[in-house]
Amino acid sequence: MNYTIFETKDEKQIFILAGQSNMAGRGGVVKRVWDGYVPPECHRNPAIHRLNGNSIWEVAQEPLHEDIDFNKTCGIGPTMVFANIVLEMDPQFGKIGLVPCAIGGTSIDKWSQGSRLYNDMIKRARIALQDGGTIQGILWYQGERDALTLKKAKSYKRKLENFFGDVRNDLNSPLLPIFQVALASGEGPFMEEVREAQLGINLANVITVDALGLPVEQDALHLTTQAQVQLGYKLADAFLKAHYIFRTTQ
């Protein structure tokens, strides 16, 4: 992959991480126990920070959501891979700030404007900006919960579009890039209906990365560690392509 190199930035390039368990990371988690394996692609990098559960910046490391999705066992997610690959492909990109907000088992209704999860996400995004920086995008992986019933699946697209619009409005960024992951698995029989909704989103700067076919753990729901690595590559590629197009059209 080749990408145009832009000027070095001292301020943080911020990404909001939201959704449910596959964004929070369950790679390597079996029967609520994480095996502790961290792939080399997920290595610590002094240029990658995360806003921890106390809203303090620190050097990021897996599991990224350990003190955010604290009622569950967290393992490997896609985002450390994503951040490392972005910096590898564009060494002048600058410092990356990751803002974990994902919570396992949450439906799209739990993320509606005014809900606790939504308010916490917006609050953490604003805190992340306090000492400078730019929100470069939202990484969003959610929808498994909404595959439980046909009613939820059929209303998913409308609610997802509302969510994207509300987040952009509340962050004063009408064209904020959003990178959503189309489901690889579901908690119920209506995964295809949710996927259809995700793939049917036609909003500016909403880019869909398809996880279908990536291997899942024994629970048939959560991506394996290696699948999360693959997804991280996919997200990085999608971001860098979108970033290149955006910057070259300015």
Short mmCIF file of C-alpha atoms in Angstrom, two decimals:
data_model
loop_
_atom_site.label_atom_id
_atom_site.label_comp_id
_atom_site.label_asym_id
_atom_site.label_seq_id
_atom_site.Cartn_x
_atom_site.Cartn_y
_atom_site.Cartn_z
CA MET A 1 0.00 0.00 0.00
CA ASN A 2 1.30 3.47 -0.86
CA TYR A 3 -0.08 6.68 0.56
CA THR A 4 0.85 10.35 0.30
CA ILE A 5 2.88 11.57 3.30
CA PHE A 6 1.70 14.76 4.96
CA GLU A 7 3.40 17.09 7.41
CA THR A 8 4.19 15.94 10.93
CA LYS A 9 1.61 16.97 13.53
CA ASP A 10 2.46 17.53 17.19
CA GLU A 11 -1.17 17.51 18.30
CA LYS A 12 -3.07 14.27 18.77
CA GLN A 13 -5.01 12.74 15.93
CA ILE A 14 -7.99 11.38 17.83
CA PHE A 15 -10.21 8.38 17.10
CA ILE A 16 -13.39 7.56 19.01
CA LEU A 17 -13.92 3.81 19.49
CA ALA A 18 -17.55 2.86 20.03
CA GLY A 19 -20.00 0.00 19.71
CA GLN A 20 -20.23 -3.31 21.50
CA SER A 21 -18.02 -6.26 22.40
CA ASN A 22 -16.17 -6.83 19.13
CA MET A 23 -14.96 -3.23 19.24
CA ALA A 24 -14.17 -3.49 22.95
CA GLY A 25 -12.18 -6.61 22.06
CA ARG A 26 -12.77 -10.26 22.92
CA GLY A 27 -9.95 -11.78 20.91
CA GLY A 28 -8.34 -14.55 22.95
CA VAL A 29 -11.16 -14.60 25.49
CA VAL A 30 -12.63 -18.05 26.12
CA LYS A 31 -15.10 -18.68 28.95
CA ARG A 32 -14.44 -15.20 30.33
CA VAL A 33 -10.67 -15.74 30.54
CA TRP A 34 -8.22 -13.86 28.29
CA ASP A 35 -5.21 -15.90 27.21
CA GLY A 36 -2.93 -12.86 27.50
CA TYR A 37 -1.47 -13.19 24.01
CA VAL A 38 -0.70 -9.83 22.34
CA PRO A 39 0.16 -10.15 18.63
CA PRO A 40 3.18 -8.18 17.41
CA GLU A 41 0.86 -5.99 15.32
CA CYS A 42 -0.70 -4.79 18.61
CA HIS A 43 2.58 -3.68 20.20
CA ARG A 44 2.88 -0.64 22.45
CA ASN A 45 3.99 2.49 20.65
CA PRO A 46 4.96 5.73 22.43
CA ALA A 47 3.14 7.64 19.68
CA ILE A 48 -0.18 5.90 20.48
CA HIS A 49 -2.07 7.00 23.58
CA ARG A 50 -5.47 6.18 24.98
CA LEU A 51 -7.82 8.13 27.21
CA ASN A 52 -8.20 5.78 30.16
CA GLY A 53 -11.22 5.27 32.41
CA ASN A 54 -10.13 8.21 34.58
CA SER A 55 -9.94 10.46 31.50
CA ILE A 56 -6.13 10.63 31.63
CA TRP A 57 -3.93 10.10 28.59
CA GLU A 58 -1.50 7.19 28.83
CA VAL A 59 0.49 5.01 26.44
CA ALA A 60 -2.00 2.59 24.92
CA GLN A 61 -1.79 -1.14 25.30
CA GLU A 62 -4.08 -4.13 25.03
CA PRO A 63 -6.69 -4.68 26.28
CA LEU A 64 -7.67 -1.14 25.31
CA HIS A 65 -11.13 -1.30 26.90
CA GLU A 66 -10.14 -3.06 30.12
CA ASP A 67 -11.24 -0.19 32.39
CA ILE A 68 -14.10 0.94 30.14
CA ASP A 69 -16.01 -2.28 29.46
CA PHE A 70 -15.06 -3.35 32.98
CA ASN A 71 -18.00 -5.67 33.65
CA LYS A 72 -16.73 -8.05 30.97
CA THR A 73 -13.39 -9.71 30.21
CA CYS A 74 -11.63 -7.76 27.47
CA GLY A 75 -9.01 -9.10 25.10
CA ILE A 76 -7.68 -8.10 21.71
CA GLY A 77 -9.63 -5.65 19.55
CA PRO A 78 -8.89 -4.12 16.13
CA THR A 79 -7.65 -0.70 17.18
CA MET A 80 -4.04 -1.12 18.27
CA VAL A 81 -3.41 -2.83 14.93
CA PHE A 82 -5.22 0.01 13.18
CA ALA A 83 -3.14 2.69 14.92
CA ASN A 84 0.18 0.91 14.39
CA ILE A 85 -0.49 0.37 10.70
CA VAL A 86 -1.56 3.99 10.16
CA LEU A 87 1.74 5.17 11.66
CA GLU A 88 3.72 2.57 9.72
CA MET A 89 2.17 3.65 6.43
CA ASP A 90 2.37 7.37 7.22
CA PRO A 91 5.17 8.01 9.75
CA GLN A 92 4.44 11.76 9.63
CA PHE A 93 0.82 11.32 10.67
CA GLY A 94 1.52 12.42 14.23
CA LYS A 95 0.55 11.16 17.66
CA ILE A 96 -2.60 9.06 17.81
CA GLY A 97 -5.10 9.40 20.64
CA LEU A 98 -7.57 6.54 21.08
CA VAL A 99 -10.76 7.14 23.07
CA PRO A 100 -12.31 3.77 24.05
CA CYS A 101 -16.09 3.93 24.61
CA ALA A 102 -17.42 0.52 23.51
CA ILE A 103 -19.54 -1.59 25.86
CA GLY A 104 -20.39 -5.24 25.23
CA GLY A 105 -23.95 -6.41 24.70
CA THR A 106 -25.39 -3.00 23.83
CA SER A 107 -28.13 -2.48 21.26
CA ILE A 108 -28.40 0.58 19.02
CA ASP A 109 -31.09 1.91 21.39
CA LYS A 110 -28.48 2.08 24.15
CA TRP A 111 -26.50 4.48 21.94
CA SER A 112 -29.34 6.86 21.12
CA GLN A 113 -28.83 10.56 21.74
CA GLY A 114 -29.30 11.37 25.42
CA SER A 115 -28.58 7.84 26.65
CA ARG A 116 -25.85 7.21 29.23
CA LEU A 117 -23.52 5.55 26.71
CA TYR A 118 -24.05 8.31 24.18
CA ASN A 119 -23.49 11.06 26.73
CA ASP A 120 -20.36 9.35 28.08
CA MET A 121 -18.95 9.05 24.57
CA ILE A 122 -19.56 12.72 23.75
CA LYS A 123 -18.12 13.76 27.11
CA ARG A 124 -14.98 11.67 26.58
CA ALA A 125 -14.57 13.02 23.05
CA ARG A 126 -14.71 16.59 24.36
CA ILE A 127 -12.25 15.81 27.15
CA ALA A 128 -9.89 14.32 24.55
CA LEU A 129 -9.87 17.65 22.72
CA GLN A 130 -9.13 19.81 25.75
CA ASP A 131 -5.35 19.85 25.35
CA GLY A 132 -5.47 20.14 21.57
CA GLY A 133 -5.98 17.71 18.76
CA THR A 134 -8.38 16.79 15.99
CA ILE A 135 -10.97 14.04 15.87
CA GLN A 136 -10.05 12.18 12.70
CA GLY A 137 -12.87 9.68 12.85
CA ILE A 138 -15.10 7.26 14.70
CA LEU A 139 -14.51 3.51 14.55
CA TRP A 140 -17.90 1.88 15.08
CA TYR A 141 -18.61 -1.86 15.40
CA GLN A 142 -22.08 -2.67 16.70
CA GLY A 143 -25.26 -4.47 15.69
CA GLU A 144 -24.89 -8.05 16.92
CA ARG A 145 -27.45 -7.34 19.66
CA ASP A 146 -29.97 -5.98 17.17
CA ALA A 147 -30.02 -9.30 15.30
CA LEU A 148 -32.11 -10.83 18.09
CA THR A 149 -35.51 -9.86 16.66
CA LEU A 150 -36.84 -8.94 13.25
CA LYS A 151 -38.36 -5.76 14.67
CA LYS A 152 -34.98 -4.56 15.95
CA ALA A 153 -33.26 -5.51 12.71
CA LYS A 154 -35.84 -3.72 10.56
CA SER A 155 -35.53 -0.48 12.53
CA TYR A 156 -31.73 -0.63 12.67
CA LYS A 157 -30.89 1.45 9.60
CA ARG A 158 -33.04 4.40 10.66
CA LYS A 159 -31.62 4.35 14.18
CA LEU A 160 -28.05 4.01 12.93
CA GLU A 161 -28.42 6.95 10.55
CA ASN A 162 -29.89 9.02 13.39
CA PHE A 163 -26.98 8.06 15.62
CA PHE A 164 -24.39 9.08 13.05
CA GLY A 165 -26.13 12.40 12.46
CA ASP A 166 -26.51 13.15 16.17
CA VAL A 167 -22.84 12.41 16.90
CA ARG A 168 -21.71 14.69 14.10
CA ASN A 169 -24.00 17.47 15.28
CA ASP A 170 -22.92 17.19 18.91
CA LEU A 171 -19.24 17.19 17.94
CA ASN A 172 -19.77 20.11 15.54
CA SER A 173 -18.34 18.10 12.68
CA PRO A 174 -20.99 17.51 9.98
CA LEU A 175 -18.63 15.49 7.76
CA LEU A 176 -16.77 13.62 10.50
CA PRO A 177 -15.49 10.36 8.96
CA ILE A 178 -17.18 7.28 10.39
CA PHE A 179 -15.77 3.81 9.75
CA GLN A 180 -18.42 1.23 10.53
CA VAL A 181 -17.86 -2.51 10.53
CA ALA A 182 -20.48 -4.72 8.88
CA LEU A 183 -21.22 -7.75 11.05
CA ALA A 184 -19.38 -11.05 10.96
CA SER A 185 -21.75 -12.59 13.51
CA GLY A 186 -24.95 -11.90 15.42
CA GLU A 187 -26.64 -12.70 18.70
CA GLY A 188 -29.80 -13.82 16.94
CA PRO A 189 -31.17 -15.09 13.60
CA PHE A 190 -31.47 -11.71 11.87
CA MET A 191 -27.82 -10.87 11.19
CA GLU A 192 -28.43 -10.59 7.45
CA GLU A 193 -31.12 -7.96 8.00
CA VAL A 194 -28.74 -5.92 10.15
CA ARG A 195 -25.96 -6.33 7.60
CA GLU A 196 -28.31 -5.18 4.86
CA ALA A 197 -29.00 -2.05 6.89
CA GLN A 198 -25.28 -1.42 7.44
CA LEU A 199 -24.34 -1.97 3.82
CA GLY A 200 -27.25 0.24 2.74
CA ILE A 201 -26.06 3.33 4.60
CA ASN A 202 -25.48 6.08 2.04
CA LEU A 203 -24.19 9.04 4.02
CA ALA A 204 -21.20 11.20 3.13
CA ASN A 205 -17.95 10.06 4.77
CA VAL A 206 -19.47 6.89 6.21
CA ILE A 207 -17.19 4.06 5.10
CA THR A 208 -18.15 0.43 5.67
CA VAL A 209 -15.55 -2.25 6.32
CA ASP A 210 -16.97 -5.75 5.99
CA ALA A 211 -15.97 -8.31 8.63
CA LEU A 212 -17.97 -11.14 7.08
CA GLY A 213 -15.90 -14.31 6.86
CA LEU A 214 -13.43 -13.42 9.58
CA PRO A 215 -13.07 -16.31 12.07
CA VAL A 216 -14.88 -16.16 15.39
CA GLU A 217 -14.23 -17.69 18.80
CA GLN A 218 -15.92 -20.85 20.10
CA ASP A 219 -18.91 -18.76 21.14
CA ALA A 220 -19.66 -18.09 17.45
CA LEU A 221 -20.00 -14.40 18.26
CA HIS A 222 -16.65 -12.77 18.98
CA LEU A 223 -13.79 -12.37 16.54
CA THR A 224 -10.64 -14.34 17.27
CA THR A 225 -7.37 -12.60 17.95
CA GLN A 226 -6.17 -13.18 14.39
CA ALA A 227 -9.49 -11.96 13.01
CA GLN A 228 -9.13 -8.75 15.01
CA VAL A 229 -5.66 -8.28 13.52
CA GLN A 230 -7.12 -8.69 10.03
CA LEU A 231 -9.90 -6.25 10.84
CA GLY A 232 -7.37 -3.72 12.10
CA TYR A 233 -5.58 -3.89 8.75
CA LYS A 234 -8.89 -3.42 6.92
CA LEU A 235 -9.79 -0.38 9.02
CA ALA A 236 -6.35 1.18 8.56
CA ASP A 237 -6.53 0.70 4.81
CA ALA A 238 -10.01 2.25 4.68
CA PHE A 239 -8.92 5.21 6.79
CA LEU A 240 -5.73 5.92 4.85
CA LYS A 241 -7.55 5.78 1.52
CA ALA A 242 -10.27 8.12 2.79
CA HIS A 243 -7.69 10.43 4.42
CA TYR A 244 -5.71 10.63 1.18
CA ILE A 245 -8.78 11.49 -0.89
CA PHE A 246 -9.94 14.11 1.64
CA ARG A 247 -6.54 15.80 1.91
CA THR A 248 -5.89 15.88 -1.83
CA THR A 249 -9.27 17.51 -2.52
CA GLN A 250 -8.69 20.37 -0.07
#
